[in-house]
Amino acid sequence: MSEHKNPFFVPYDTPHDTVPFDRIRLEDYEEAFMEGIRRDNEQIEKTINNPERPTFDNTILNKDDDEDYYGLLDRVSTVFFNLISAETNDEMDALAQKMQPILTQHANDVRLNPRLFERIRQVHLHHRRLTPEEKKLLDNTYEGFVRSGALLDEAGKERLRQLTEEASMLSLQFSQNLLKENKAYTMHITDKAQLDGLPDTAIEAAALAAKESDKEGWLFTLDYPSYSPFMTYSTQRELRKQMYMARNTVCTHDNTENNLEICKRLVNLRREIAQLLGYKTYADYVLKRRMASNTRNVYKLLNDLIDAYKPTAVKERKELKQTLPEMKGRGHTPGKKHAAPSLQEGQEEGLQPWDTAFYTHKLQMKKYNLDAEMLRPYFELSKVISGVFGLANRLYGITFKENKDIPVYHPDVKAYEVFDKDGSYLAVFYADFHPRKGKQGGAWMTEYQGQWIDRKGENVRPHVSVVMNLTKPTEDKPALLTLGEVETFLHEFGHSLHGMFANTRFESLSGTNVLWDFVELPSQFMENFAIEKEFLRTFAFHYETGEPLPDELIRRIVRSRNFMAATACLRQVSFGLLDMAYYTKKEPFEDDIMAFEKQAWKKAILGKQLKDTCMTVQFSHIMAGGYAAGYYSYKWAEVLDADAFSVFKRHGIFDQKTAQSFRDNILSKGGTEHPMTLYKRFRGGEPTIDALLKRNGIKRETTKA
Ligand SMILES: [Zn+2]
């Protein structure tokens, strides 16, 4: 028996130096983490004790002088944390719990090391003859330290630490309260008649939930998979109202799970953090490191969208109201039949918030008669894979070849070698398609190795991975996807192209390492292809008959795309307005949250606002998540992807010249320059909302003089 060597300490000795998953043992991680931290510290000591004058090479680039030795911590962290999401178990999770505080502590020790920062500051002040890419790396490094408080005096640093700690503690409490309140509510139904309208899957799930809590009948909860079908299908208006009010008043009650004061405090803490670091508002602090750059640009986007979409949203609402039954005994047109049940005495008239999902679904079925299930037979996974790879081949000339010699972390994972159009090796591409135990929900793209050019001038090519939870094959059927799942694949594949085409000198500026509101451009861009007939024609064939997806069905898909698009847009914009209202505050926030909210998003709200409901207390994105002063970026990215795709629409969706320009100017450049600079080089100008309006079928109303 040969002695086990920790694979992180020796050359991988695999095809393209891919991770030797088959040789890693659990205990190898911790050993490599601890040794990696030790080598990191050793290197920092070497840097700060260097008697030479600080230079870009001896201070910023230090890591590169012995990558195999000093890169250990990066190497082990990448593998470990990728697997924590894609293929974990109790031992791995326990180790993550143990390592997390040690790694955070280490990161803080580096960021707050005054002697290290002083050298970086010197280089930042006195550097000469740097290439633009070197300058960018230097600026990013310097700003990273400054944004962590490196320029503050001791008291300031201590204050920043307190504020940050309190904010992270309150974020956690916010989430815990929300979870508790959401779990506390159930709707218990024992009368079968009250299940009217609900699909079997929802009823079965509710029966199971009841059984699990030793109850008769059916139990509905505020969890999305229970709540959403209830609001969409239940014909019981009074029950819908109960559910709606329960969900939209969580964390406002006078109890320990109240989030109102927590939100106030969080808004104030973030303002204080920003002001301590020299910014007027938290939004100013955040947007400094975003493509949008400043609050003016964000508000311009939000206001332009309101102006453009509001008239259509008003029409959509009118159409929706027409599907509503009239009140009993009032203005009933004789002979007119309504599919929907009539209102009962004593109920609120008109379209109420608890009616929206219900009537929207009714209207949608009436107009398009399109159900996600109808498309599955045309989207067999193996065909979708060839469709997506074929698309990349038509656009960029690249090819994919499965290589079974590349180690994988689970037998379901496929590994491909990717070759450029001249036949040279470009990247390794892992694909992990289906759900399983130990894998997180959702879909994402990640890397096991980034791209960079090493000291010897060798271009180290990336190893990218897409991880998804697509429908699994069954005993008698192959994996048949929905159109939504095809889009998910295209989305993650778009991120992976950003990684695979990367061609920059430094890893931290490479591939998807771009400003946060730019990262979704390459991914959302690819989603555009999903409803293009020319593309569907290349792979969407019935898995049994081989018949192509019928034209008539494609037409209905395209038409139904924009159903209620303006309403959906205004909803996103209203959240963006609310987010910005909190984080553009210059003064301490003393307002009443519920009143403030209603005022903040008024411009984008069409229906009447209910007095007791509140969004802020459950708006995790901006209170507990990373979207504070960043919610606008959903719409920002949509504007970009529609605008970029319009160039392809003009020259043909498979146009190789346009694709080459997209690759050269955007996909290969990573974060080496400001995204707006990159984008303008591809587009010839700044993006406008026009292409998005066109895609959504919105005609701008001409302003009356
Ligand atoms: Zn994405």
mmCIF file of C-alpha atoms and ligand atoms in Angstrom, residues 491-492 495 519-520 523, ligand 1:
data_model
loop_
_atom_site.group_PDB
_atom_site.id
_atom_site.type_symbol
_atom_site.label_atom_id
_atom_site.label_comp_id
_atom_site.label_asym_id
_atom_site.label_seq_id
_atom_site.Cartn_x
_atom_site.Cartn_y
_atom_site.Cartn_z
ATOM 1 C CA HIS A 491 -27.727 31.551 -18.598
ATOM 2 C CA GLU A 492 -25.066 29.544 -16.768
ATOM 3 C CA HIS A 495 -21.281 32.905 -17.496
ATOM 4 C CA VAL A 519 -21.592 40.234 -14.347
ATOM 5 C CA GLU A 520 -25.063 39.215 -15.562
ATOM 6 C CA SER A 523 -25.403 35.208 -18.972
HETATM 7 ZN ZN ZN B 1 -26.255 34.697 -13.367
#
